[in-house]
Short mmCIF file of C-alpha atoms in Angstrom, two decimals:
data_model
loop_
_atom_site.label_atom_id
_atom_site.label_comp_id
_atom_site.label_asym_id
_atom_site.label_seq_id
_atom_site.Cartn_x
_atom_site.Cartn_y
_atom_site.Cartn_z
CA MET A 1 -37.49 15.84 -24.56
CA SER A 2 -39.87 16.01 -21.09
CA LEU A 3 -36.65 14.40 -19.29
CA LEU A 4 -34.62 17.46 -20.89
CA ARG A 5 -36.05 20.02 -18.96
CA ASP A 6 -36.32 17.69 -16.15
CA PHE A 7 -32.98 17.86 -15.94
CA ALA A 8 -32.91 21.89 -16.63
CA TYR A 9 -35.14 22.21 -14.07
CA ALA A 10 -32.15 20.35 -11.78
CA PHE A 11 -30.24 23.68 -11.61
CA VAL A 12 -33.23 26.30 -11.15
CA VAL A 13 -32.23 27.26 -6.63
CA SER A 14 -35.73 26.76 -5.02
CA LYS A 15 -37.17 30.27 -3.11
CA LYS A 16 -36.77 28.01 0.46
CA ALA A 17 -32.83 28.11 0.12
CA GLU A 18 -33.68 31.95 1.46
CA GLU A 19 -34.11 30.30 4.43
CA PHE A 20 -30.74 28.87 5.60
CA GLY A 21 -27.91 30.57 6.02
CA LEU A 22 -24.11 30.62 3.27
CA LEU A 23 -22.25 28.17 5.32
CA ALA A 24 -24.83 25.68 5.63
CA LYS A 25 -25.36 26.46 1.93
CA VAL A 26 -21.60 24.54 1.08
CA LEU A 27 -21.78 22.18 4.07
CA THR A 28 -24.36 20.39 3.44
CA PRO A 29 -23.81 18.56 0.08
CA VAL A 30 -20.52 19.24 0.51
CA LEU A 31 -20.00 16.62 2.93
CA LEU A 32 -22.29 14.62 1.39
CA ILE A 33 -20.58 14.51 -1.52
CA SER A 34 -17.15 13.74 -0.08
CA PHE A 35 -18.47 11.27 2.38
CA LEU A 36 -20.04 8.82 -0.91
CA SER A 37 -16.98 9.89 -2.67
CA LEU A 38 -14.23 8.12 0.16
CA PRO A 39 -14.48 4.59 -2.16
CA TYR A 40 -13.06 6.44 -5.50
CA VAL A 41 -10.64 9.16 -3.43
CA ALA A 42 -8.95 6.11 -1.34
CA PRO A 43 -9.92 2.11 -3.06
CA GLY A 44 -9.47 0.91 0.02
CA LEU A 45 -12.49 2.25 2.30
CA GLU A 46 -15.69 1.20 1.65
CA ILE A 47 -19.39 2.79 2.62
CA SER A 48 -22.04 -0.23 3.56
CA THR A 49 -25.85 -0.29 1.70
CA VAL A 50 -27.16 0.41 5.67
CA GLN A 51 -25.04 4.54 5.50
CA THR A 52 -25.86 4.77 1.58
CA LEU A 53 -29.69 4.17 1.97
CA LEU A 54 -29.16 6.63 4.84
CA ALA A 55 -27.50 8.96 2.53
CA LEU A 56 -29.90 9.24 0.23
CA THR A 57 -33.39 9.15 2.57
CA TYR A 58 -31.44 12.67 3.81
CA GLU A 59 -30.92 13.49 0.15
CA THR A 60 -34.83 12.42 -0.63
CA VAL A 61 -36.24 14.37 2.68
CA VAL A 62 -34.52 17.42 1.81
CA ALA A 63 -34.62 17.43 -1.94
CA THR A 64 -38.42 17.22 -1.40
CA TYR A 65 -38.68 19.96 0.71
CA LEU A 66 -36.38 22.73 -0.66
CA ALA A 67 -38.09 21.88 -4.87
CA GLY A 68 -41.80 19.78 -4.04
CA SER A 69 -42.26 16.41 -4.98
CA ARG A 70 -42.55 17.26 -8.79
CA LYS A 71 -40.12 18.63 -9.10
CA LEU A 72 -38.45 16.00 -7.36
CA VAL A 73 -40.47 13.49 -9.47
CA GLY A 74 -38.40 15.24 -11.99
CA ILE A 75 -34.61 15.36 -11.19
CA LEU A 76 -34.69 11.11 -9.89
CA LYS A 77 -35.94 10.76 -13.73
CA LEU A 78 -32.14 12.16 -14.83
CA VAL A 79 -30.37 9.95 -11.64
CA GLY A 80 -32.19 7.55 -13.59
CA MET A 81 -30.80 7.90 -16.76
CA ILE A 82 -28.15 7.91 -14.91
CA ILE A 83 -27.58 4.80 -13.67
CA ALA A 84 -28.84 3.57 -16.27
CA LEU A 85 -26.71 5.23 -18.93
CA GLY A 86 -23.29 2.47 -16.07
CA PHE A 87 -25.02 0.10 -16.22
CA ALA A 88 -24.89 0.17 -20.46
CA LEU A 89 -21.52 0.76 -19.93
CA ASN A 90 -20.89 -1.57 -17.54
CA LEU A 91 -22.24 -4.46 -20.23
CA VAL A 92 -20.08 -2.41 -23.51
CA SER A 93 -16.97 -3.63 -20.62
CA ILE A 94 -17.98 -7.74 -20.64
CA LEU A 95 -18.66 -6.99 -24.06
CA LEU A 96 -14.99 -6.13 -24.43
CA GLY A 97 -13.10 -8.33 -22.14
CA SER A 98 -13.78 -7.76 -18.78
CA ASP A 99 -14.68 -9.64 -15.77
CA PRO A 100 -18.03 -9.31 -14.99
CA ALA A 101 -18.96 -7.57 -11.58
CA GLU A 102 -21.96 -9.02 -9.66
CA PRO A 103 -24.96 -7.73 -9.32
CA VAL A 104 -25.25 -7.61 -5.73
CA THR A 105 -21.97 -5.05 -6.82
CA MET A 106 -23.06 -2.66 -9.65
CA GLY A 107 -26.03 -2.24 -8.63
CA LEU A 108 -24.57 -1.24 -4.95
CA ARG A 109 -22.58 1.18 -7.16
CA ALA A 110 -25.53 2.71 -9.31
CA LEU A 111 -27.60 3.26 -5.83
CA ARG A 112 -24.71 5.40 -5.03
CA VAL A 113 -23.67 7.14 -7.74
CA ALA A 114 -27.16 8.32 -7.72
CA THR A 115 -26.96 9.94 -4.60
CA ILE A 116 -23.87 11.08 -5.79
CA VAL A 117 -26.02 13.28 -8.18
CA LEU A 118 -28.67 14.06 -6.08
CA ALA A 119 -25.99 15.68 -3.77
CA LEU A 120 -24.91 17.75 -6.74
CA THR A 121 -28.29 18.69 -7.53
CA LEU A 122 -29.45 19.57 -3.06
CA LEU A 123 -26.35 22.00 -4.63
CA PHE A 124 -27.56 23.94 -6.47
CA GLN A 125 -30.59 23.60 -5.50
CA LEU A 126 -29.07 26.05 -2.07
CA LEU A 127 -27.13 28.53 -3.64
CA THR A 128 -27.57 31.26 -6.30
CA VAL A 129 -26.12 32.60 -8.77
CA GLY A 130 -25.24 35.40 -6.66
CA GLU A 131 -23.46 32.76 -3.85
CA ILE A 132 -21.60 30.79 -6.30
CA LYS A 133 -19.80 33.60 -8.29
CA TYR A 134 -19.99 36.01 -4.32
CA LEU A 135 -17.47 33.06 -3.17
CA LEU A 136 -15.66 32.56 -6.04
CA LEU A 137 -14.87 35.66 -5.98
CA LYS A 138 -13.73 35.05 -1.91
CA MET A 139 -11.85 32.32 -3.58
CA GLY A 140 -9.57 34.87 -6.43
CA LEU A 141 -11.23 34.12 -9.68
CA LYS A 142 -12.93 36.95 -10.86
CA ARG A 143 -13.34 36.09 -13.73
CA TYR A 144 -14.58 32.68 -14.02
CA SER A 145 -16.93 34.05 -11.94
CA GLU A 146 -18.82 36.29 -13.86
CA VAL A 147 -18.68 33.36 -17.14
CA PHE A 148 -20.01 30.81 -14.91
CA ALA A 149 -22.38 33.80 -13.53
CA VAL A 150 -23.55 33.93 -17.00
CA SER A 151 -23.47 30.60 -17.48
CA MET A 152 -25.70 30.07 -15.06
CA ALA A 153 -28.06 32.03 -16.15
CA LEU A 154 -28.55 31.12 -19.11
CA LEU A 155 -28.16 27.23 -18.51
CA PRO A 156 -31.64 26.10 -17.96
CA ILE A 157 -33.08 28.57 -20.39
CA THR A 158 -31.71 26.53 -23.00
CA PHE A 159 -32.56 23.53 -21.47
CA ILE A 160 -36.03 24.42 -22.22
CA ASN A 161 -36.65 26.13 -25.18
CA PHE A 162 -34.70 22.49 -26.37
CA SER A 163 -37.15 21.01 -24.93
CA GLU A 164 -40.18 23.00 -26.28
CA ALA A 165 -39.13 23.09 -30.06
CA TYR A 166 -37.90 19.31 -29.65
CA VAL A 167 -41.91 18.60 -29.23
CA VAL A 168 -43.24 21.41 -31.76
CA ALA A 169 -40.57 20.02 -34.06
CA ARG A 170 -42.19 16.66 -33.59
CA LEU A 171 -44.81 16.84 -33.31
CA LYS A 172 -45.74 19.61 -37.15
CA LEU A 173 -42.94 17.23 -38.70
CA GLY A 174 -42.83 13.72 -37.83
CA LYS A 175 -39.04 11.58 -36.03
CA LYS A 176 -37.62 11.51 -39.61
CA ASN A 177 -37.10 15.03 -39.75
CA ILE A 178 -36.18 16.01 -36.48
CA ALA A 179 -32.51 16.82 -37.26
CA SER A 180 -34.04 19.84 -38.78
CA LEU A 181 -34.48 22.53 -35.81
CA ILE A 182 -31.02 21.77 -35.64
CA LYS A 183 -30.62 24.87 -37.97
CA PRO A 184 -33.08 27.32 -35.89
CA LEU A 185 -31.55 26.10 -32.64
CA MET A 186 -28.56 27.27 -33.00
CA ILE A 187 -29.31 30.59 -34.72
CA ASP A 188 -31.68 31.27 -32.14
CA SER A 189 -28.62 30.50 -29.51
CA ILE A 190 -26.74 33.13 -31.76
CA ILE A 191 -28.29 36.06 -32.40
CA ASN A 192 -29.09 34.82 -28.55
CA SER A 193 -25.93 35.08 -26.70
CA ARG A 194 -25.29 38.51 -28.87
CA HIS A 195 -27.55 40.34 -27.27
CA MET A 196 -26.43 39.16 -23.80
CA ALA A 197 -23.54 40.23 -24.78
CA GLU A 198 -24.04 43.34 -25.66
CA ALA A 199 -25.86 43.90 -22.12
CA LEU A 200 -23.14 42.77 -20.88
CA TYR A 201 -21.15 45.23 -22.79
CA ILE A 202 -23.53 48.44 -21.91
CA HIS A 203 -24.67 47.57 -18.07
CA GLY A 204 -20.89 44.97 -17.06
CA ILE A 205 -22.55 42.25 -13.90
CA PRO A 206 -23.26 44.00 -10.87
CA PRO A 207 -21.62 42.90 -8.37
CA PRO A 208 -23.17 40.28 -6.02
CA LEU A 209 -24.60 41.30 -2.75
CA ARG A 210 -23.44 39.93 0.38
CA PRO A 211 -25.05 36.72 1.60
CA LYS A 212 -26.51 36.13 5.20
CA LEU A 213 -23.96 33.91 7.26
CA VAL A 214 -26.21 31.50 9.43
CA THR A 215 -29.94 31.83 10.14
CA SER A 216 -31.61 30.20 13.11
CA LYS A 217 -32.96 27.37 10.23
CA ASP A 218 -29.34 25.79 9.19
CA LEU A 219 -28.99 23.50 12.12
CA ALA A 220 -32.27 21.66 10.88
CA ILE A 221 -30.63 20.31 7.83
CA LEU A 222 -26.78 20.68 8.93
CA VAL A 223 -27.28 18.52 12.10
CA PRO A 224 -28.32 15.63 9.69
CA ALA A 225 -26.13 15.94 7.27
CA ILE A 226 -22.58 15.67 9.57
CA LEU A 227 -24.09 11.96 11.47
CA VAL A 228 -24.56 11.12 8.34
CA SER A 229 -21.87 12.32 6.92
CA LEU A 230 -20.31 10.34 10.01
CA SER A 231 -21.88 7.42 9.65
CA TYR A 232 -18.52 6.01 8.40
CA ILE A 233 -18.05 5.89 12.07
CA VAL A 234 -19.95 4.60 14.14
CA ILE A 235 -21.83 1.98 12.25
CA PRO A 236 -19.73 -0.39 11.25
CA LEU A 237 -19.83 -2.56 7.37
#
């Protein structure tokens, strides 16, 4: 279950994210996701392999700086799992009678999906829970901001606990009795949820601090993201 643990770490903000302002943290992933989603939003538009690889290279560099090489490998495992799932769905659709896509087309689509997933992980690597709550409050979504803050705070811990429980149960009980860990996990989740509810009822959720909007290092990640996004116009298909 190391893959599940890696999935949890994808939602833990990087310590180096403090070096950048809120605007750059939001705009960098959003620009990349918007650029890579063009073929899905406008079916007549396409982005070339060169453009996709350019975006993937930039995202890998930023993710390596923020998360480190070991954490990046874990995130890429998650991306690989999503690609494998996509190929499996394509195979199922072929078995159900759909026309098979060309291998090159399938590979390019899988690469684009992987690049979009990596851009999404950058969003969680850059933005803290407090900053996301601050943005939602500014959008007038006070209730949703509180729910999201609690959920994001508990999500990585829940995945890590499940991963550790799975490893312990497998070592102690073997593969045949692995389903027995569901009951203690459910009980543990209920107890943690009750403790969290009691703490929130007594203390409430503190208001988020006003984040820094800009810093001197913002251009280091924002300008390349803009250039990658504009590559659709600059680089011909």
